[in-house]
C-alpha cells in the first residue's frame, strides 16, 4: 500500500535522526518545534488530500512501474494530462495551505532525472536509468517526500566551479571508493529540507570538462551521516513562539528553508545517477528548471487565498460594493488567472521525451515563471490597498484579550458588519502574513528567486523563441528579399 | 471536394453582387479595389495554407457531418485538441499576414450557434439545430467565408432595444411571413464583411421579453436583397492608392471593417436559427464572445511579425547586440508568449457542451482577451523604441526613387550594415504600419474593442471566478469559523 | 533658545506621564522600551540634524512670530521656498533614518490650522487664529513634537458621525463647560503618538449641521488626563527584543503607530481651535491632507536607502556590473526621482493663502501621493530581485556567532568580495527590514494608506483638474462649435 | 518692436528661398503647401499668443540684453522662474495646438550656446560669447524662429565620426577660409525645419581630438546657399490633401520633420560659435539635451487635449458617468500631471551657470523625459479604450456628406446625446489623429525619441544620481563600518 496518511507521514519523520540547527542551537525535536511544525503540516496536507475522493483525480496517479495508485508527488509524468494535473495540484495545495507546501521540488527532481539518466545511458552506455528506476520504486513504495537540492553557494560568481578559491563552493566528489563516492559541499535555499525523507542532489549549472568532479547527482536519506541543516529565518517567524494564534495570520501552515551541508558524505553507487558526465549537467539543470518553473502553479492557489482574504476584508469593512473595490478584486483575479494560463499552457503543450517521460513546454514554463516574479507583488499591493491601514497598526492579540485594553479595541475596531470584530482582525493578520510575514517569504521573494531568478528566465526566453522565423515573416511582408 | 483554393475563393467573390460604398461612392469592382484588395488577399491566405502539407494538421479538420477534410474555419470543434489547433491557426495566420485575416468571426458564429440551437431545442422543442446543421453542411461543402454579425449601433446606451427612440438601433424583425421573416437594422464594425459569402446575424445583448422581436439569429448570402455596406476608413488607407509599394509597410495584406445595413431584408425560415427566444439571446452572446475572445490568438502571430521587424531593424541599425536592445526584444517576446499561454489555456481547458460541441473555458478566454487589450500596446511601444525616430521622419518612397533626392537619402540613410539602405526603410515602414498605420487598427484598436471592450471582460471575470471558495480558504487559514 | 538637542528631547519625553499599553500590558518606561525606543531615536534625529551646520538651511527656519531660528517642524510656511525646503527635509530625514521619523504630521496640522483658523474668524468673527498663534508660540518656544490626530475609527462607514450606532466612533464634544469642553472618542493609526509632547486633534471628514458636535479641533499635552495609548504591532517587531542587532536590519531606527483613546478628556478653551463650525471641517481635512500628501517626500529618502542597499548587495554579490543589474538600479532611481519631482513640484507651485500661510498646490500634492501608493512597491520588488533569495533564507545572527554553525556559514556565505561575509548579511537584513519587516510598514503600507488611501487621491484629482478647459481645447481643434 | 504677429511671421517665411523636396519633387510654395501649412500655423501660434494679455506673463520675457519685451522663445533664462514659465509655455501651446509647435528646439539651442560659449572662452580665451550675444540680439530683434540642428545620420553607429566610411555622416568642416568655414553633412529628424528663419547647428556627441573637425557649431539663415530640405512623411499626411476637413482630426495644426542637407555650405566667422574645441562638444550636447528634455513639457498640453477629447467622446457616448470611465479619465489625468510635476521640478530646481544663464536640474530633466517615453503611450491606450471601436471603423467624411450614404450614417451613428452626430465623429477623428495619425508622430514616437531615446536618459540618470551617498546611508543603518 504505497500511500501514507498525514499521520503516518508525521510518524515517519519522527523516526529520522536529522541534525538541525536553529538560532545557533541544535534542535532536539524537529517535528514538534513550534517554528518548523507548521511547515511539516503543510507537507502533511499533500498526504491528506490524496486520500480524499474529491481530490483523487488530481492528487494521485497510477505508477508506470508498479501500476499501483500513488501520490502524484512521486509520479513520473506519462502524458500532458499528467502535466496539467500537476499544475492543478499545485494550485489546489496552494489554496488549501496558503503557503509553500514544499513537496514539488522532489517531484521535479525525480522527473528530470528520469529524462536525463535515459539520455546519459544512450550516449555513454551506462545504466543510470535502471538504478534510478529502482530508486524510484523505493520512493513510490514508501511515498517519500524528497528534497531536490540544486543551488550551490557559488562563491565568486565570476568563476567556474573548479576555479573557486574554496573548492567546496560547488558540491563535488572528493573520493571515489569501491562501494561509492564521498562528496563535500552545500546546498542553499533548500525548501522543506527538514520535512523530507530523502534528499536528491543535482548540479547547479552547465559544466565543462574541468568541472567534471562537480558533475554529480545522487540521492540519500535526509539523515545520512555527515549531512546537517541550518535553518533560515523568516519575517515574523517568532510569532509562532508567542502565546495565542491570531497574530500568526495563517494559524495552520507555513514553509521553511535551510542550508544543507554535506561534510564528507558517503554515497553508495546504487544511489549515484550522474558521475562526471559533465556534458549532461546543463541538461539536468534545464529539465529540472523547466519542471520547477511550472511548479509555481502553487502561487495561483496562494493568490486565491489572498484574493479571498481581500474580499473578506472588504466585506468586513462594509466596502465590498464600492466600484473601485470591485475593480481591484477583478484585477487581482485577472492577474492570478493569467498566471494560471501560464502553468496550464506549458503543461498542455508538453511533449514526450525519449524514454517516455513527459516534459513541459520549456519556453512557456519560463514565460510562466517570469510572470510569477511580477504579478504576486502587484496582487499583494492591491490586497494591502483593500485591507486598509489597520493591517499594520492593529495591536497584538494580547491587547484584544487583556481586561484593560480588550474592551476598548472591541469598541473602536468594530465596523458594524455581521462578523465579530475579532474576525476582522484575523483576516487582516492573514493579509499581513501573506504580504509582509512568513508567507510573504514564499509568495513574494520565493516567487522572485525560486527555480531561478528573473534574469535566468529571460536568458531562456531569448534562447527558446524562434527569432529567425519572426524575422522571415516580417521581411516577407514588407518586401525584403535577402536571398 | 469541399476545400477551395485561394484562386477559387477570389473567383467566387467576383460572382457576388455586393452593394458597397466607400468615400461616398458605390464601388464598381469590390475585389479589385486597391484599398479593399489586400484584405481579400488576407482571407485568401486562409484558403491557401489549408492546401499546404506542412500546415494541414492545423488548417484542416474532419467534418463531423460529412467525414470529409474541411478547412478548420468551417469546422465545429469536436475536442479540446480542435480548440487548441484553432488557437494555433490564429497565430499562424497572424504571422503570415501581419494583419487581421477576418475569417474567424464566422467560425465563432457557427460554433456558438451549434451550441445554442441545441439548447433552444431542448427547452422549446424547436428544430433549430437540424436547420443549422443543414446550413452548416452547405457552408462546409462550399468552403464559405462567413461574416459573424453581432454589434448593433445601440443608439442610446442607457436604454434596452425596445425603448430606443429609433427602433432600428437594434436589428429586429419587422414582419413575419409564411415563408420567412423581414428584418431591419444594422451591424457595425463588421470585420471582413465584403470579403464574405455569407453573413450570420446574432443579437448583441441579453434580452427580456419586451425585446423579443430583437432576439433573432439568421444567415443570409452577403449579397441578399436589401443588404448594403459602407466601408470604414483606416489610418493611412490611401497609401494603397499611391504609386509604389514601400510606404504601405505591409505590401501584401490588410484588413477592413464596414457598417452593414439591413434595409427590410427577407430571411427564409430555413435560414432562421433563433426567433423571439429572448431568453437565449444572452447565451448566444456569451458563447460567441467566449469563442471570439479566444480568437485573439491571432494577435500573437501579428506580434511575431512586429518582434521580427524590431529585431531586423535593430540589426540594420547595427544595434542588435546592445544589452538594452536584447532585453527589449526579450520583453516583447515575454508579453507575446504570455498572450499565447492565454489562448492555449482557454482551449486546452475547454469542455464538451450538451450537443457535443466543444467550448473554450470561458473565464480563461476572458482573461486572455483582457491581456490582449494591454500587451499589444506595450509591444508596439517597445517596437517604436527599437525602431528609432527615423520611422516617422523618413521621406516617401518617391523621394528615394527621385533623381534629385534619391542619392542623398541613399548617402545619409545607410547604416553600413549588410542590407541595402532601402531594406532598412522597408522594415521601418512595416513597423509604422503596425503601430500607427492600417495594421495598427487591427493590432491595437481592434485588440482593445474587438470581441467586447475591456470592461466587458472584467464583468465576465467578476462573474466567473469562484469568490466564495477563495473566501472559504482564507477564512479557514486564519481561524474564522462562521458556521 | 527655542531649539532642543536630541538629548534634551529624550529627557523631555521622560518627564511625560503617558499611559501606554503594549502586548496587553501597561508600560512602565516608554522611552526605554526596546520596541518603542528606535522610533523615539528617529524623532530625535529631527532635533539632531537641526543643529548641524550643513543641514541648517533645510532643517531650520525663522519664526514669523518671534523672528528666532526654529526647527522647521514647528514653522509656518512663509513662501514656496519654505515648502520646497520642507520636501527636502523629508527626503533628508528619510535617508538618514530609513524609516518614518513621525514628526511631519504635527507640522502639517499646525500649518493647516494656521489657514483654517484664519478663515473661520473671517466668516464668524471668532478669534481662533489669535488662540492658535499663542499656542504656536508655545510650541515653537519649547520645540515640541506634535502628533496630528485626524483618523477616527469610523464605525459603519456608510453612516455619518451623528448616525453611528456608537456615537464615539467619531470623536466629539460630550460636554460644554465654562472653562472648556469635554471630548470622547479615539484616533487610530497615530504615527509617533507616544513620542510626542502634544496631540493636535482635527475632524476626519467634511460634515453637515447634524454633525456639529463632531466638528472640533484642539490641542492637548500628550499626557492629559483621560488620554491613553494602545500600541500597534509591526512585522518583525519582536526582533528588537532579541539578543544581537543584525537581524533587526535597521539597527538604529524604526517607527510606530498607536490607537489613542480620549476617555472624557477636558480641553480648556484656549486650546480649542474649532468648535461646531461644521462647515470648516472639510476645509481643515483638505488643507491638512494636501500638506500631508506632500510630506510623503520622506519616502524618496527611504527609497535612497533601499537603492543604496540594493547597490551594495549587488557589489557584495560581485554582480554590480551585470547590465541587467545596472538597469534595475537605474529603474529604481528613475521611480524614486519621479516621486521627488512630485513633492518638489507641488511645493514650488504652492500659493499664499489668505492670512499669509503658504499652501502646496493641492492637485500636484495628490498626484505625488498617488504615485507614492505605487512606486515604493515596485522599488521594493526590484530590491528583492537584486538582493537574491538569500535575503529570506539566511539563518539568524545567533547562527553566525554560534561556535557550531558560525564557521560553516562563514565558509558558505562568502561571495569573495572585499567586504566581510557578515556585512553581506547585514545589508540583506536591511533590505528585508525595508521590504518585509518593520520598515516595510512605513515604506509600503503607510505609503499606501497614510494621508489618505489611493481612492481619496483619485477623488481629489477628479475634482481638481480643469476638465472643461481640456474639452474646450479638444473641441476647438476638431471643429466642434457648440455655442 | 521685437515681437512679430502671426501674420508677420507668415509673411517673413514667404520671403525665404528655401529649397524643399517632398514626394520626390521640389516645392514651389512651401508656406501654402497643404501638407506643410498646418505645421506653419502651429508655429504661428507661438507668435499669436505672445500678443494676448492673458498669456503675456508666460509667453513673453524681458531681454537681458535690450531690456525689451520679447517672445520667450528667443529669451535666455535669467532665473528659475523663467525656467518654470518655459515649462508652462510648453504646456499652454501643446494644449492650444494639440501637436508639436516646433519652436522650442531653437530656444534650447540658444540657451545651451549661451552657457557653452562662455565656458569655451574661459578655457581658451576665445570670444565666442560676444559673437553669440551679437547673434542673439539679431534673433531677438527679428523675433526669429530658429531650428536647432543636432542629430547627424551617424552611419555606422559603432564608429566615431572620423572613422566613418563616409566622412559626411557627421557634419564637419571641409575648408577653412579667411572669411569663414565651409561645412558638409546633414542633420536628420529636424522638427519644424522649413518653418524656421535660422538654423543653429551643434555637434551630436562628445568627441575626442581626432574628431575635432566635427566639433563645430554655427548659425545660418535657413535659405543659405547649399542647404536643402527633404520632408519626412507622417501617418495620414495625405488626408490634408483630401476634400473636407473632418478626417484630418486636428483640422488646424500639425507638425513636420525633415532631413537637412548641408552641401558645402559657407559660414562666415561671426556665425561660428565653436570651432574644433572638441572637448566642449559633449558639454554642448548635454546642456542642450537637458533643456530639450524639459521642453517635453509640451506633451502635457497635448495630453490635456487628448483627455478633453476622451471625456467629450465619453459624454457623446452617454457613458461619462460609468464608474470605470470616470476612473480611466482620472488615470489619464494622473499620468499627465505626473509628467507636469517632472517639467516643473526640473525647472524650479534649476541653477545659475557661470555666465548667468539658468539651467534646469539635469537629473530631473532626464527623469521627466524618461516618463515622457512611457506615459503618453498609456494615455493613448486609455483614450482608445474610452473612444470605442468606432474610431477606426467609421466611414470617411465623404460618406457622411454623400446623398446615398449620409442619411444611413446619421441614422445609425447617433448616440442620442445633445450633440449632433457629426460632432461625435469629429471628436473620434481627433483621437485617431492623436493616437494613430499625424499627431501620434509627435505625441508618441517623438516623445520616445526626441531629445534622445530612452536609453540616453537612462545613461544620464545612472551618471547623475549620487549612488555613493545612498550606499553610505544604507551601510550606516545596518551597522556596516567600512573605514
Coordinates of C-alpha atoms in Angstrom, one line a residue, chain A residues 313-473:
Chain A
X313 CA -11.7 42.2 4.5
X314 CA -13.7 44.4 2.1
X315 CA -16.9 42.8 3.3
X316 CA -16.0 43.2 6.9
X317 CA -15.1 46.9 6.2
X318 CA -18.6 47.3 4.6
X319 CA -16.8 48.4 1.5
X320 CA -17.2 45.4 -0.9
X321 CA -19.7 47.2 -3.1
X322 CA -17.7 50.3 -3.8
X323 CA -16.9 50.2 -7.6
X324 CA -13.2 50.8 -7.0
X325 CA -13.0 47.8 -4.6
X326 CA -14.8 45.6 -7.0
X327 CA -12.5 46.6 -9.8
X328 CA -9.4 45.9 -7.7
X329 CA -10.7 42.4 -6.9
X330 CA -11.2 41.9 -10.6
X331 CA -7.7 43.0 -11.3
X332 CA -6.3 40.6 -8.6
X333 CA -8.3 37.8 -10.2
X334 CA -7.2 38.8 -13.7
X335 CA -3.5 38.7 -12.7
X336 CA -4.0 35.4 -10.8
X337 CA -5.7 33.7 -13.7
X338 CA -3.2 35.0 -16.1
X339 CA -0.7 33.1 -14.1
X340 CA -2.9 30.1 -14.2
X341 CA -3.0 30.3 -18.0
X342 CA 0.8 30.0 -18.0
X343 CA 1.1 26.9 -15.9
X344 CA -1.7 25.2 -17.8
X345 CA -0.4 26.2 -21.2
X346 CA 3.2 25.0 -20.5
X347 CA 1.7 21.6 -19.4
X348 CA -0.8 21.1 -22.1
X349 CA 1.9 22.0 -24.7
X350 CA 4.3 19.5 -23.1
X351 CA 6.0 16.7 -25.1
X352 CA 7.2 13.2 -24.7
X353 CA 10.9 13.0 -24.2
X354 CA 13.0 10.0 -25.4
X355 CA 12.5 7.4 -22.7
X356 CA 8.8 8.3 -22.3
X357 CA 8.7 10.9 -19.6
X358 CA 6.6 13.9 -20.4
X359 CA 8.2 17.4 -20.2
X360 CA 6.5 20.8 -20.1
X361 CA 7.0 23.2 -22.9
X362 CA 10.1 24.8 -21.7
X363 CA 9.6 28.2 -23.3
X364 CA 6.1 28.6 -21.8
X365 CA 7.3 27.3 -18.4
X366 CA 9.8 30.2 -18.4
X367 CA 7.2 32.6 -19.5
X368 CA 5.0 31.5 -16.6
X369 CA 7.8 31.8 -14.1
X370 CA 8.7 35.3 -15.3
X371 CA 5.2 36.4 -14.7
X372 CA 5.4 34.8 -11.2
X373 CA 8.2 37.2 -10.5
X374 CA 5.9 40.1 -11.1
X375 CA 2.2 39.5 -10.5
X376 CA 2.2 38.3 -6.9
X377 CA 3.8 41.6 -6.0
X378 CA 1.0 43.5 -7.6
X379 CA -1.6 41.3 -6.2
X380 CA -0.1 41.9 -2.7
X381 CA -0.1 45.6 -3.3
X382 CA -3.7 45.6 -4.2
X383 CA -4.5 43.4 -1.2
X384 CA -2.9 46.0 1.1
X385 CA -4.9 48.7 -0.6
X386 CA -8.1 46.9 0.1
X387 CA -7.2 45.8 3.6
X388 CA -6.6 49.3 4.8
X389 CA -4.0 50.7 7.1
X390 CA -5.3 48.9 10.2
X391 CA -3.4 45.8 8.9
X392 CA -0.2 47.4 10.2
X393 CA -1.4 49.4 13.1
X394 CA -3.6 47.0 14.9
X395 CA -2.5 45.9 18.4
X396 CA -1.4 42.4 19.4
X397 CA -3.8 39.5 20.2
X398 CA -2.9 40.0 23.9
X399 CA -4.3 43.5 23.7
X400 CA -7.5 42.1 22.4
X401 CA -7.7 39.6 25.3
X402 CA -6.4 41.9 28.0
X403 CA -9.0 43.1 30.5
X404 CA -7.5 46.6 30.4
X405 CA -7.5 47.1 26.7
X406 CA -9.7 44.5 25.1
X407 CA -13.0 46.4 25.6
X408 CA -11.6 49.5 24.0
X409 CA -10.4 47.6 21.0
X410 CA -13.7 45.9 20.7
X411 CA -15.4 49.3 20.9
X412 CA -13.3 51.1 18.4
X413 CA -12.4 48.4 15.9
X414 CA -15.9 47.2 15.1
X415 CA -17.1 48.0 11.6
X416 CA -20.7 47.1 12.4
X417 CA -20.7 44.2 9.9
X418 CA -22.2 40.9 10.7
X419 CA -18.9 39.3 11.7
X420 CA -17.4 39.7 15.1
X421 CA -14.7 42.3 15.4
X422 CA -12.1 39.7 16.1
X423 CA -12.7 38.1 12.7
X424 CA -12.0 41.4 11.1
X425 CA -8.6 41.3 12.9
X426 CA -8.0 37.7 11.9
X427 CA -8.4 38.4 8.2
X428 CA -6.1 41.4 8.4
X429 CA -3.5 39.3 10.1
X430 CA -3.7 36.8 7.3
X431 CA -3.1 39.5 4.7
X432 CA -0.2 40.8 6.8
X433 CA 1.2 37.2 6.9
X434 CA 1.0 36.9 3.2
X435 CA 2.3 40.3 2.2
X436 CA 4.8 41.0 4.9
X437 CA 5.1 38.0 7.2
X438 CA 6.2 34.4 6.9
X439 CA 4.1 33.6 3.9
X440 CA 5.4 36.7 2.1
X441 CA 8.7 34.9 2.0
X442 CA 7.1 32.2 -0.2
X443 CA 4.5 34.3 -2.0
X444 CA 6.9 37.1 -2.9
X445 CA 10.6 36.6 -2.5
X446 CA 10.5 32.9 -3.4
X447 CA 8.3 33.7 -6.4
X448 CA 11.1 36.0 -7.4
X449 CA 14.1 33.7 -6.9
X450 CA 12.8 30.2 -6.7
X451 CA 13.5 28.0 -9.7
X452 CA 15.8 30.7 -11.0
X453 CA 15.9 34.4 -10.7
X454 CA 14.1 36.5 -13.3
X455 CA 17.2 37.1 -15.4
X456 CA 17.6 33.3 -15.7
X457 CA 14.2 33.1 -17.3
X458 CA 14.9 36.0 -19.7
X459 CA 18.0 34.2 -20.9
X460 CA 16.0 31.1 -21.6
X461 CA 13.3 33.1 -23.3
X462 CA 15.9 34.6 -25.6
X463 CA 17.2 31.2 -26.5
X464 CA 14.0 29.4 -27.0
X465 CA 12.0 31.8 -29.2
X466 CA 12.4 31.3 -32.9
X467 CA 13.5 34.8 -33.8
X468 CA 14.6 33.8 -37.3
X469 CA 11.1 32.7 -38.2
X470 CA 9.7 36.0 -36.9
X471 CA 12.3 37.9 -39.0
X472 CA 11.4 35.9 -42.1
X473 CA 7.7 36.7 -41.6

